[in-house]
Amino acid sequence: MFFLLWAVFSALSLLIVLFFGFSQRATLTQAYKSEAIRELRHKGAQIERAVTSDVPPEFDGNKSMYLRILSTSYDVDIFILSENGTVLFPQFPQMEGEETPELPFDFQEEIILLKAKLSESDTNSVLYESNEEYVYGSKIKQFGEDAYLYVGKSLTLVRATSEEMGSRMVLMAVFIFILAFAVSFAVSGWLTKPLTEMTQKAQRLAQGDFSVDFRGSDYGREMVELADTLNHARDELSKTDKMQKELIANVSHDFKTPLTMIKAYASMILEISGENREKREKHAQVIVDEADRLTSLVTDVLEISKIRSGLEELKFSDVDMSSYTQEILDKFEYLKETQGYRFETEIEEGLFTLGDEVKLGQVLYNLIGNAVNYTGEDKRVFISLKKTSDTVFRFAVRDTGAGISQEELPEIWDRYYRSAKAHKRPVKGTGLGLSIVKTVLERHGFVFGVQSEEGKGSTFYIDFPLLEEKA
Ligand code: ADP
């Protein structure tokens, strides 16, 4: 990560530096050239004025001297040419004994080019490139004759300067790149530091250390969000871990109780009640009940781990919830006669949904079973199945029991949560019922919940999507 970031930053800065370096170099060179041409036009015009007007008095009428001074001070070559290309100025030899120097180029040819340029132009003067020079040329009168002024500025000089500027740009680019390289090293380190820290913390978490805190002091907004998410994951993991430990403790405890009872009553039959039929049957019944309890415990534990692990696929089909609810209620029928429970039902006919029939049966059975277990002294349980809109119908089971406190409400769906409160009647549940309900309904994607008021009772409900074609 660190090296990747570093490489990316460096490559990016290299690209930027190269791009700017080259484009600046091109524009700078161009700008310098245009400036040189502008300057030549200006100097050319001034020289032209000087050539065609009177020589200033300090030169004592020596025009040649005047022009030579101009040439040096303006850093340009000045030539005055006749119609056929003869050099009128400077005249050679300039001093006694001086040899005629070789002219820098052939003015016979140059004059043809200059004339051509002037005839193409509407103005009296032209600017063009020739013989490695920028040339300012114009037609003038000299001693009453037609003549031509040639002012040249060496291109080599202009090129050398702009090349010098270009290489400075390249040097600067290299310097900037080295700087960017170093800065990106620092920035990459700074950016990856929180990630490295988080990785180390995550490793600690993986080893079971739930005390790690992913938040750090110098994290940016995204890092803080990531840290919060990781902290949330840590909390959930720690909760799951705690619950798993509790589950194992509780399950082993609950497995042990019936086993102890079974063993105790079996011994009793062997040693004491063997001959006494009445006692023997009573004791044998306890063994059967405890074995049943053990069976349902094992079934629930298996069930929940199967659904949770996602090993078991849901088998979807059209389910007639109206008759199915009635069918499940019938299983509780015996409670009416033996224990005086009263079931008050309000079930609309023909309500279908799409779901796993067996699993939904378990859900209803658990919810009704809980209502029976936790209802009040009046032993009343209310069950309803009604349409609540065009697309939804609701199953609700209400009891008149002690209800569930607000703090406990979110907890009851968790695996193996059991209210700390003493129950009015011995509770047979395994503490896994609501966890199964939650897992099954979540996997179906159904909306469900509980409303409860302490002292008045609870209502558990499920909203089933209505299967249209059956409606
Ligand atoms: P249990 O086997 O203990 O009933 P459940 O998972 O079915 O396990 O329920 C978890 C806990 O939720 C129960 O122990 C009880 O505290 C609470 N609970 C469930 N249903 C009701 C109800 N109808 N009224 C009051 N409390 C309930």
PDB file of C-alpha atoms in Angstrom, residues 24-285:
ATOM      1  CA  GLN A  24       6.392  26.196 -20.400  1.00  0.00           C
ATOM      2  CA  ARG A  25       9.576  25.675 -22.342  1.00  0.00           C
ATOM      3  CA  ALA A  26       7.705  25.935 -25.631  1.00  0.00           C
ATOM      4  CA  THR A  27       5.728  29.022 -24.618  1.00  0.00           C
ATOM      5  CA  LEU A  28       8.729  30.724 -23.089  1.00  0.00           C
ATOM      6  CA  THR A  29      10.852  30.170 -26.202  1.00  0.00           C
ATOM      7  CA  GLN A  30       8.021  31.376 -28.370  1.00  0.00           C
ATOM      8  CA  ALA A  31       7.478  34.429 -26.180  1.00  0.00           C
ATOM      9  CA  TYR A  32      11.163  35.244 -26.252  1.00  0.00           C
ATOM     10  CA  LYS A  33      11.257  35.024 -30.054  1.00  0.00           C
ATOM     11  CA  SER A  34       8.238  37.297 -30.474  1.00  0.00           C
ATOM     12  CA  GLU A  35       9.801  39.744 -28.062  1.00  0.00           C
ATOM     13  CA  ALA A  36      13.013  39.712 -30.113  1.00  0.00           C
ATOM     14  CA  ILE A  37      11.049  40.387 -33.311  1.00  0.00           C
ATOM     15  CA  ARG A  38       9.028  43.185 -31.684  1.00  0.00           C
ATOM     16  CA  GLU A  39      12.234  44.760 -30.477  1.00  0.00           C
ATOM     17  CA  LEU A  40      13.814  44.508 -33.923  1.00  0.00           C
ATOM     18  CA  ARG A  41      10.813  46.222 -35.507  1.00  0.00           C
ATOM     19  CA  HIS A  42      11.167  49.023 -33.006  1.00  0.00           C
ATOM     20  CA  LYS A  43      14.945  49.365 -33.394  1.00  0.00           C
ATOM     21  CA  GLY A  44      14.686  49.067 -37.165  1.00  0.00           C
ATOM     22  CA  ALA A  45      12.220  51.968 -37.298  1.00  0.00           C
ATOM     23  CA  GLN A  46      14.483  54.084 -35.067  1.00  0.00           C
ATOM     24  CA  ILE A  47      17.537  53.294 -37.178  1.00  0.00           C
ATOM     25  CA  GLU A  48      15.548  54.087 -40.323  1.00  0.00           C
ATOM     26  CA  ARG A  49      14.676  57.493 -38.892  1.00  0.00           C
ATOM     27  CA  ALA A  50      18.334  58.084 -37.969  1.00  0.00           C
ATOM     28  CA  VAL A  51      19.554  57.088 -41.438  1.00  0.00           C
ATOM     29  CA  THR A  52      17.121  59.340 -43.295  1.00  0.00           C
ATOM     30  CA  SER A  53      17.486  62.410 -41.079  1.00  0.00           C
ATOM     31  CA  ASP A  54      20.408  64.696 -40.328  1.00  0.00           C
ATOM     32  CA  VAL A  55      23.355  63.407 -38.311  1.00  0.00           C
ATOM     33  CA  PRO A  56      23.290  64.812 -34.739  1.00  0.00           C
ATOM     34  CA  PRO A  57      25.774  67.700 -34.339  1.00  0.00           C
ATOM     35  CA  GLU A  58      28.062  65.785 -31.922  1.00  0.00           C
ATOM     36  CA  PHE A  59      29.056  63.460 -34.824  1.00  0.00           C
ATOM     37  CA  ASP A  60      30.321  66.374 -36.817  1.00  0.00           C
ATOM     38  CA  GLY A  61      28.581  65.269 -39.993  1.00  0.00           C
ATOM     39  CA  ASN A  62      30.172  61.758 -39.842  1.00  0.00           C
ATOM     40  CA  LYS A  63      27.150  59.571 -40.678  1.00  0.00           C
ATOM     41  CA  SER A  64      29.232  56.467 -40.927  1.00  0.00           C
ATOM     42  CA  MET A  65      30.427  56.864 -37.362  1.00  0.00           C
ATOM     43  CA  TYR A  66      26.884  57.630 -36.228  1.00  0.00           C
ATOM     44  CA  LEU A  67      25.551  54.423 -37.773  1.00  0.00           C
ATOM     45  CA  ARG A  68      28.362  52.333 -36.330  1.00  0.00           C
ATOM     46  CA  ILE A  69      27.583  53.639 -32.869  1.00  0.00           C
ATOM     47  CA  LEU A  70      23.918  52.840 -33.421  1.00  0.00           C
ATOM     48  CA  SER A  71      24.829  49.351 -34.579  1.00  0.00           C
ATOM     49  CA  THR A  72      26.849  48.666 -31.442  1.00  0.00           C
ATOM     50  CA  SER A  73      24.428  50.205 -29.000  1.00  0.00           C
ATOM     51  CA  TYR A  74      21.398  48.414 -30.524  1.00  0.00           C
ATOM     52  CA  ASP A  75      23.373  45.173 -30.935  1.00  0.00           C
ATOM     53  CA  VAL A  76      22.287  44.725 -34.534  1.00  0.00           C
ATOM     54  CA  ASP A  77      23.959  44.618 -37.964  1.00  0.00           C
ATOM     55  CA  ILE A  78      23.239  47.673 -40.094  1.00  0.00           C
ATOM     56  CA  PHE A  79      23.743  47.699 -43.837  1.00  0.00           C
ATOM     57  CA  ILE A  80      22.648  50.146 -46.480  1.00  0.00           C
ATOM     58  CA  LEU A  81      22.433  48.566 -49.913  1.00  0.00           C
ATOM     59  CA  SER A  82      22.070  50.043 -53.334  1.00  0.00           C
ATOM     60  CA  GLU A  83      19.476  48.931 -55.894  1.00  0.00           C
ATOM     61  CA  ASN A  84      21.797  46.199 -57.223  1.00  0.00           C
ATOM     62  CA  GLY A  85      23.069  44.973 -53.863  1.00  0.00           C
ATOM     63  CA  THR A  86      26.268  46.983 -53.512  1.00  0.00           C
ATOM     64  CA  VAL A  87      27.020  47.724 -49.875  1.00  0.00           C
ATOM     65  CA  LEU A  88      26.867  51.508 -49.389  1.00  0.00           C
ATOM     66  CA  PHE A  89      27.359  51.304 -45.655  1.00  0.00           C
ATOM     67  CA  PRO A  90      29.570  50.357 -44.011  1.00  0.00           C
ATOM     68  CA  GLN A  91      32.193  51.505 -46.414  1.00  0.00           C
ATOM     69  CA  PHE A  92      35.448  49.590 -46.498  1.00  0.00           C
ATOM     70  CA  PRO A  93      38.164  50.060 -45.629  1.00  0.00           C
ATOM     71  CA  GLN A  94      37.021  52.040 -42.643  1.00  0.00           C
ATOM     72  CA  MET A  95      40.472  52.847 -41.498  1.00  0.00           C
ATOM     73  CA  GLU A  96      43.650  53.315 -43.312  1.00  0.00           C
ATOM     74  CA  GLY A  97      45.472  50.037 -43.862  1.00  0.00           C
ATOM     75  CA  GLU A  98      42.387  47.950 -42.977  1.00  0.00           C
ATOM     76  CA  GLU A  99      41.587  45.127 -45.326  1.00  0.00           C
ATOM     77  CA  THR A 100      38.149  44.790 -46.765  1.00  0.00           C
ATOM     78  CA  PRO A 101      36.497  42.254 -44.511  1.00  0.00           C
ATOM     79  CA  GLU A 102      34.498  39.458 -45.916  1.00  0.00           C
ATOM     80  CA  LEU A 103      30.824  40.268 -45.867  1.00  0.00           C
ATOM     81  CA  PRO A 104      28.775  37.918 -43.766  1.00  0.00           C
ATOM     82  CA  PHE A 105      26.630  36.914 -46.703  1.00  0.00           C
ATOM     83  CA  ASP A 106      25.972  37.614 -50.334  1.00  0.00           C
ATOM     84  CA  PHE A 107      24.096  40.915 -50.606  1.00  0.00           C
ATOM     85  CA  GLN A 108      23.523  40.474 -54.342  1.00  0.00           C
ATOM     86  CA  GLU A 109      21.089  37.702 -53.473  1.00  0.00           C
ATOM     87  CA  GLU A 110      19.868  39.346 -50.330  1.00  0.00           C
ATOM     88  CA  ILE A 111      18.763  42.472 -52.142  1.00  0.00           C
ATOM     89  CA  ILE A 112      16.567  40.377 -54.467  1.00  0.00           C
ATOM     90  CA  LEU A 113      14.864  38.777 -51.463  1.00  0.00           C
ATOM     91  CA  LEU A 114      14.458  42.113 -49.688  1.00  0.00           C
ATOM     92  CA  LYS A 115      12.948  43.722 -52.743  1.00  0.00           C
ATOM     93  CA  ALA A 116      10.590  40.807 -53.231  1.00  0.00           C
ATOM     94  CA  LYS A 117       9.488  41.018 -49.602  1.00  0.00           C
ATOM     95  CA  LEU A 118       8.935  44.767 -49.905  1.00  0.00           C
ATOM     96  CA  SER A 119       6.908  44.439 -53.075  1.00  0.00           C
ATOM     97  CA  GLU A 120       4.656  41.823 -51.381  1.00  0.00           C
ATOM     98  CA  SER A 121       4.110  44.134 -48.430  1.00  0.00           C
ATOM     99  CA  ASP A 122       1.791  47.162 -48.283  1.00  0.00           C
ATOM    100  CA  THR A 123       4.051  48.965 -45.861  1.00  0.00           C
ATOM    101  CA  ASN A 124       7.392  50.577 -46.397  1.00  0.00           C
ATOM    102  CA  SER A 125       9.231  48.141 -44.208  1.00  0.00           C
ATOM    103  CA  VAL A 126       9.299  44.321 -43.799  1.00  0.00           C
ATOM    104  CA  LEU A 127      10.378  41.786 -41.194  1.00  0.00           C
ATOM    105  CA  TYR A 128      11.566  38.348 -42.224  1.00  0.00           C
ATOM    106  CA  GLU A 129      14.038  35.607 -41.521  1.00  0.00           C
ATOM    107  CA  SER A 130      17.054  35.098 -43.667  1.00  0.00           C
ATOM    108  CA  ASN A 131      20.703  33.981 -43.346  1.00  0.00           C
ATOM    109  CA  GLU A 132      20.249  32.983 -39.702  1.00  0.00           C
ATOM    110  CA  GLU A 133      19.028  36.492 -38.905  1.00  0.00           C
ATOM    111  CA  TYR A 134      15.813  38.323 -38.231  1.00  0.00           C
ATOM    112  CA  VAL A 135      15.811  41.107 -40.738  1.00  0.00           C
ATOM    113  CA  TYR A 136      14.199  44.514 -40.703  1.00  0.00           C
ATOM    114  CA  GLY A 137      14.278  45.853 -44.240  1.00  0.00           C
ATOM    115  CA  SER A 138      12.982  49.097 -45.748  1.00  0.00           C
ATOM    116  CA  LYS A 139      13.320  51.271 -48.786  1.00  0.00           C
ATOM    117  CA  ILE A 140      15.017  54.601 -48.171  1.00  0.00           C
ATOM    118  CA  LYS A 141      16.590  57.494 -50.066  1.00  0.00           C
ATOM    119  CA  GLN A 142      20.312  57.877 -49.770  1.00  0.00           C
ATOM    120  CA  PHE A 143      22.083  60.811 -51.439  1.00  0.00           C
ATOM    121  CA  GLY A 144      18.955  61.281 -53.572  1.00  0.00           C
ATOM    122  CA  GLU A 145      19.098  57.678 -54.833  1.00  0.00           C
ATOM    123  CA  ASP A 146      16.894  54.692 -54.003  1.00  0.00           C
ATOM    124  CA  ALA A 147      18.573  52.508 -51.401  1.00  0.00           C
ATOM    125  CA  TYR A 148      17.689  49.775 -48.917  1.00  0.00           C
ATOM    126  CA  LEU A 149      18.208  49.567 -45.195  1.00  0.00           C
ATOM    127  CA  TYR A 150      19.059  46.160 -43.828  1.00  0.00           C
ATOM    128  CA  VAL A 151      18.970  45.751 -40.028  1.00  0.00           C
ATOM    129  CA  GLY A 152      19.760  42.192 -38.879  1.00  0.00           C
ATOM    130  CA  LYS A 153      19.601  40.556 -35.523  1.00  0.00           C
ATOM    131  CA  SER A 154      21.418  37.239 -35.195  1.00  0.00           C
ATOM    132  CA  LEU A 155      19.081  34.303 -34.746  1.00  0.00           C
ATOM    133  CA  THR A 156      21.828  32.254 -33.133  1.00  0.00           C
ATOM    134  CA  LEU A 157      21.793  34.629 -30.220  1.00  0.00           C
ATOM    135  CA  VAL A 158      18.039  34.409 -29.814  1.00  0.00           C
ATOM    136  CA  ARG A 159      18.217  30.637 -30.038  1.00  0.00           C
ATOM    137  CA  ALA A 160      21.020  30.407 -27.524  1.00  0.00           C
ATOM    138  CA  THR A 161      19.082  32.489 -25.031  1.00  0.00           C
ATOM    139  CA  SER A 162      15.878  30.541 -25.426  1.00  0.00           C
ATOM    140  CA  GLU A 163      17.795  27.264 -25.197  1.00  0.00           C
ATOM    141  CA  GLU A 164      19.397  28.503 -22.032  1.00  0.00           C
ATOM    142  CA  MET A 165      15.956  29.284 -20.690  1.00  0.00           C
ATOM    143  CA  GLY A 166      14.732  25.842 -21.743  1.00  0.00           C
ATOM    144  CA  SER A 167      17.523  24.024 -19.965  1.00  0.00           C
ATOM    145  CA  ARG A 168      16.832  26.060 -16.839  1.00  0.00           C
ATOM    146  CA  MET A 169      13.235  24.903 -17.046  1.00  0.00           C
ATOM    147  CA  VAL A 170      14.388  21.278 -17.289  1.00  0.00           C
ATOM    148  CA  LEU A 171      16.657  21.752 -14.303  1.00  0.00           C
ATOM    149  CA  MET A 172      13.816  23.264 -12.373  1.00  0.00           C
ATOM    150  CA  ALA A 173      11.543  20.379 -13.391  1.00  0.00           C
ATOM    151  CA  VAL A 174      14.097  17.861 -12.142  1.00  0.00           C
ATOM    152  CA  PHE A 175      14.368  19.753  -8.873  1.00  0.00           C
ATOM    153  CA  ILE A 176      10.571  19.911  -8.493  1.00  0.00           C
ATOM    154  CA  PHE A 177      10.318  16.205  -9.254  1.00  0.00           C
ATOM    155  CA  ILE A 178      12.893  15.309  -6.599  1.00  0.00           C
ATOM    156  CA  LEU A 179      10.965  17.470  -4.164  1.00  0.00           C
ATOM    157  CA  ALA A 180       7.652  15.810  -5.149  1.00  0.00           C
ATOM    158  CA  PHE A 181       9.295  12.395  -4.786  1.00  0.00           C
ATOM    159  CA  ALA A 182      10.320  13.209  -1.225  1.00  0.00           C
ATOM    160  CA  VAL A 183       7.006  14.818  -0.356  1.00  0.00           C
ATOM    161  CA  SER A 184       5.043  11.848  -1.718  1.00  0.00           C
ATOM    162  CA  PHE A 185       7.195   9.554   0.395  1.00  0.00           C
ATOM    163  CA  ALA A 186       6.175  11.524   3.477  1.00  0.00           C
ATOM    164  CA  VAL A 187       2.528  11.810   2.413  1.00  0.00           C
ATOM    165  CA  SER A 188       2.266   8.079   1.631  1.00  0.00           C
ATOM    166  CA  GLY A 189       3.677   7.297   5.035  1.00  0.00           C
ATOM    167  CA  TRP A 190       1.237   9.675   6.646  1.00  0.00           C
ATOM    168  CA  LEU A 191      -1.711   8.227   4.710  1.00  0.00           C
ATOM    169  CA  THR A 192      -0.887   4.597   5.303  1.00  0.00           C
ATOM    170  CA  LYS A 193      -0.020   5.010   8.965  1.00  0.00           C
ATOM    171  CA  PRO A 194      -3.632   4.756  10.194  1.00  0.00           C
ATOM    172  CA  LEU A 195      -4.201   1.774   7.904  1.00  0.00           C
ATOM    173  CA  THR A 196      -1.132   0.010   9.221  1.00  0.00           C
ATOM    174  CA  GLU A 197      -2.298   0.721  12.738  1.00  0.00           C
ATOM    175  CA  MET A 198      -5.754  -0.567  11.948  1.00  0.00           C
ATOM    176  CA  THR A 199      -4.358  -3.750  10.427  1.00  0.00           C
ATOM    177  CA  GLN A 200      -2.392  -4.407  13.592  1.00  0.00           C
ATOM    178  CA  LYS A 201      -5.475  -3.771  15.696  1.00  0.00           C
ATOM    179  CA  ALA A 202      -7.574  -6.045  13.471  1.00  0.00           C
ATOM    180  CA  GLN A 203      -4.980  -8.781  13.975  1.00  0.00           C
ATOM    181  CA  ARG A 204      -5.299  -8.340  17.701  1.00  0.00           C
ATOM    182  CA  LEU A 205      -9.076  -8.511  17.375  1.00  0.00           C
ATOM    183  CA  ALA A 206      -8.779 -11.692  15.328  1.00  0.00           C
ATOM    184  CA  GLN A 207      -6.831 -13.172  18.209  1.00  0.00           C
ATOM    185  CA  GLY A 208      -9.769 -12.475  20.489  1.00  0.00           C
ATOM    186  CA  ASP A 209      -8.729  -9.176  22.031  1.00  0.00           C
ATOM    187  CA  PHE A 210     -12.015  -7.244  22.165  1.00  0.00           C
ATOM    188  CA  SER A 211     -10.448  -4.283  23.976  1.00  0.00           C
ATOM    189  CA  VAL A 212      -8.932  -2.794  20.800  1.00  0.00           C
ATOM    190  CA  ASP A 213     -10.100   0.666  19.841  1.00  0.00           C
ATOM    191  CA  PHE A 214      -9.863   1.419  16.136  1.00  0.00           C
ATOM    192  CA  ARG A 215     -10.222   5.182  16.587  1.00  0.00           C
ATOM    193  CA  GLY A 216      -7.035   7.217  16.291  1.00  0.00           C
ATOM    194  CA  SER A 217      -6.350  10.889  16.933  1.00  0.00           C
ATOM    195  CA  ASP A 218      -5.004  12.077  13.573  1.00  0.00           C
ATOM    196  CA  TYR A 219      -7.416  10.283  11.263  1.00  0.00           C
ATOM    197  CA  GLY A 220      -9.271  12.019   8.438  1.00  0.00           C
ATOM    198  CA  ARG A 221     -13.027  11.792   7.994  1.00  0.00           C
ATOM    199  CA  GLU A 222     -13.022   8.577   5.901  1.00  0.00           C
ATOM    200  CA  MET A 223     -10.639   6.933   8.356  1.00  0.00           C
ATOM    201  CA  VAL A 224     -12.861   7.899  11.264  1.00  0.00           C
ATOM    202  CA  GLU A 225     -15.833   6.353   9.456  1.00  0.00           C
ATOM    203  CA  LEU A 226     -13.860   3.175   8.815  1.00  0.00           C
ATOM    204  CA  ALA A 227     -12.720   3.126  12.438  1.00  0.00           C
ATOM    205  CA  ASP A 228     -16.305   3.525  13.632  1.00  0.00           C
ATOM    206  CA  THR A 229     -17.456   0.681  11.405  1.00  0.00           C
ATOM    207  CA  LEU A 230     -14.654  -1.527  12.690  1.00  0.00           C
ATOM    208  CA  ASN A 231     -15.476  -0.596  16.270  1.00  0.00           C
ATOM    209  CA  HIS A 232     -19.080  -1.536  15.592  1.00  0.00           C
ATOM    210  CA  ALA A 233     -17.955  -4.860  14.107  1.00  0.00           C
ATOM    211  CA  ARG A 234     -15.781  -5.396  17.200  1.00  0.00           C
ATOM    212  CA  ASP A 235     -18.768  -4.758  19.487  1.00  0.00           C
ATOM    213  CA  GLU A 236     -20.923  -7.164  17.522  1.00  0.00           C
ATOM    214  CA  LEU A 237     -18.161  -9.776  17.518  1.00  0.00           C
ATOM    215  CA  SER A 238     -17.665  -9.369  21.215  1.00  0.00           C
ATOM    216  CA  LYS A 239     -21.429  -9.699  21.766  1.00  0.00           C
ATOM    217  CA  THR A 240     -21.561 -12.820  19.634  1.00  0.00           C
ATOM    218  CA  ASP A 241     -18.566 -14.217  21.409  1.00  0.00           C
ATOM    219  CA  LYS A 242     -20.152 -13.538  24.789  1.00  0.00           C
ATOM    220  CA  MET A 243     -23.437 -15.010  23.661  1.00  0.00           C
ATOM    221  CA  GLN A 244     -21.755 -18.081  22.281  1.00  0.00           C
ATOM    222  CA  LYS A 245     -19.994 -18.652  25.561  1.00  0.00           C
ATOM    223  CA  GLU A 246     -23.266 -18.144  27.420  1.00  0.00           C
ATOM    224  CA  LEU A 247     -25.036 -20.431  24.998  1.00  0.00           C
ATOM    225  CA  ILE A 248     -22.569 -23.211  25.635  1.00  0.00           C
ATOM    226  CA  ALA A 249     -22.806 -22.668  29.373  1.00  0.00           C
ATOM    227  CA  ASN A 250     -26.603 -22.570  29.297  1.00  0.00           C
ATOM    228  CA  VAL A 251     -27.022 -25.454  26.911  1.00  0.00           C
ATOM    229  CA  SER A 252     -24.713 -27.657  28.932  1.00  0.00           C
ATOM    230  CA  HIS A 253     -26.537 -26.668  32.076  1.00  0.00           C
ATOM    231  CA  ASP A 254     -29.904 -27.375  30.469  1.00  0.00           C
ATOM    232  CA  PHE A 255     -28.681 -30.678  29.099  1.00  0.00           C
ATOM    233  CA  LYS A 256     -27.382 -31.638  32.490  1.00  0.00           C
ATOM    234  CA  THR A 257     -30.612 -30.934  34.412  1.00  0.00           C
ATOM    235  CA  PRO A 258     -32.855 -33.400  32.567  1.00  0.00           C
ATOM    236  CA  LEU A 259     -30.033 -35.951  32.426  1.00  0.00           C
ATOM    237  CA  THR A 260     -29.592 -35.722  36.181  1.00  0.00           C
ATOM    238  CA  MET A 261     -33.339 -36.085  36.659  1.00  0.00           C
ATOM    239  CA  ILE A 262     -33.492 -39.073  34.309  1.00  0.00           C
ATOM    240  CA  LYS A 263     -30.656 -40.758  36.103  1.00  0.00           C
ATOM    241  CA  ALA A 264     -32.133 -40.022  39.540  1.00  0.00           C
ATOM    242  CA  TYR A 265     -35.605 -41.290  38.679  1.00  0.00           C
ATOM    243  CA  ALA A 266     -34.285 -44.357  36.907  1.00  0.00           C
ATOM    244  CA  SER A 267     -32.245 -45.202  40.009  1.00  0.00           C
ATOM    245  CA  MET A 268     -35.337 -44.615  42.118  1.00  0.00           C
ATOM    246  CA  ILE A 269     -37.333 -47.082  40.038  1.00  0.00           C
ATOM    247  CA  LEU A 270     -34.550 -49.614  40.374  1.00  0.00           C
ATOM    248  CA  GLU A 271     -34.090 -49.201  44.086  1.00  0.00           C
ATOM    249  CA  ILE A 272     -37.382 -48.062  45.599  1.00  0.00           C
ATOM    250  CA  SER A 273     -40.441 -47.886  43.433  1.00  0.00           C
ATOM    251  CA  GLY A 274     -39.848 -50.985  41.372  1.00  0.00           C
ATOM    252  CA  GLU A 275     -42.550 -52.964  43.193  1.00  0.00           C
ATOM    253  CA  ASN A 276     -44.960 -50.089  43.691  1.00  0.00           C
ATOM    254  CA  ARG A 277     -46.799 -49.696  40.420  1.00  0.00           C
ATOM    255  CA  GLU A 278     -48.248 -46.277  41.137  1.00  0.00           C
ATOM    256  CA  LYS A 279     -44.924 -44.793  42.161  1.00  0.00           C
ATOM    257  CA  ARG A 280     -43.108 -46.522  39.346  1.00  0.00           C
ATOM    258  CA  GLU A 281     -45.434 -45.048  36.764  1.00  0.00           C
ATOM    259  CA  LYS A 282     -45.090 -41.569  38.258  1.00  0.00           C
ATOM    260  CA  HIS A 283     -41.323 -41.830  38.182  1.00  0.00           C
ATOM    261  CA  ALA A 284     -41.305 -43.263  34.697  1.00  0.00           C
ATOM    262  CA  GLN A 285     -43.453 -40.324  33.551  1.00  0.00           C
TER     263      GLN A 285
END
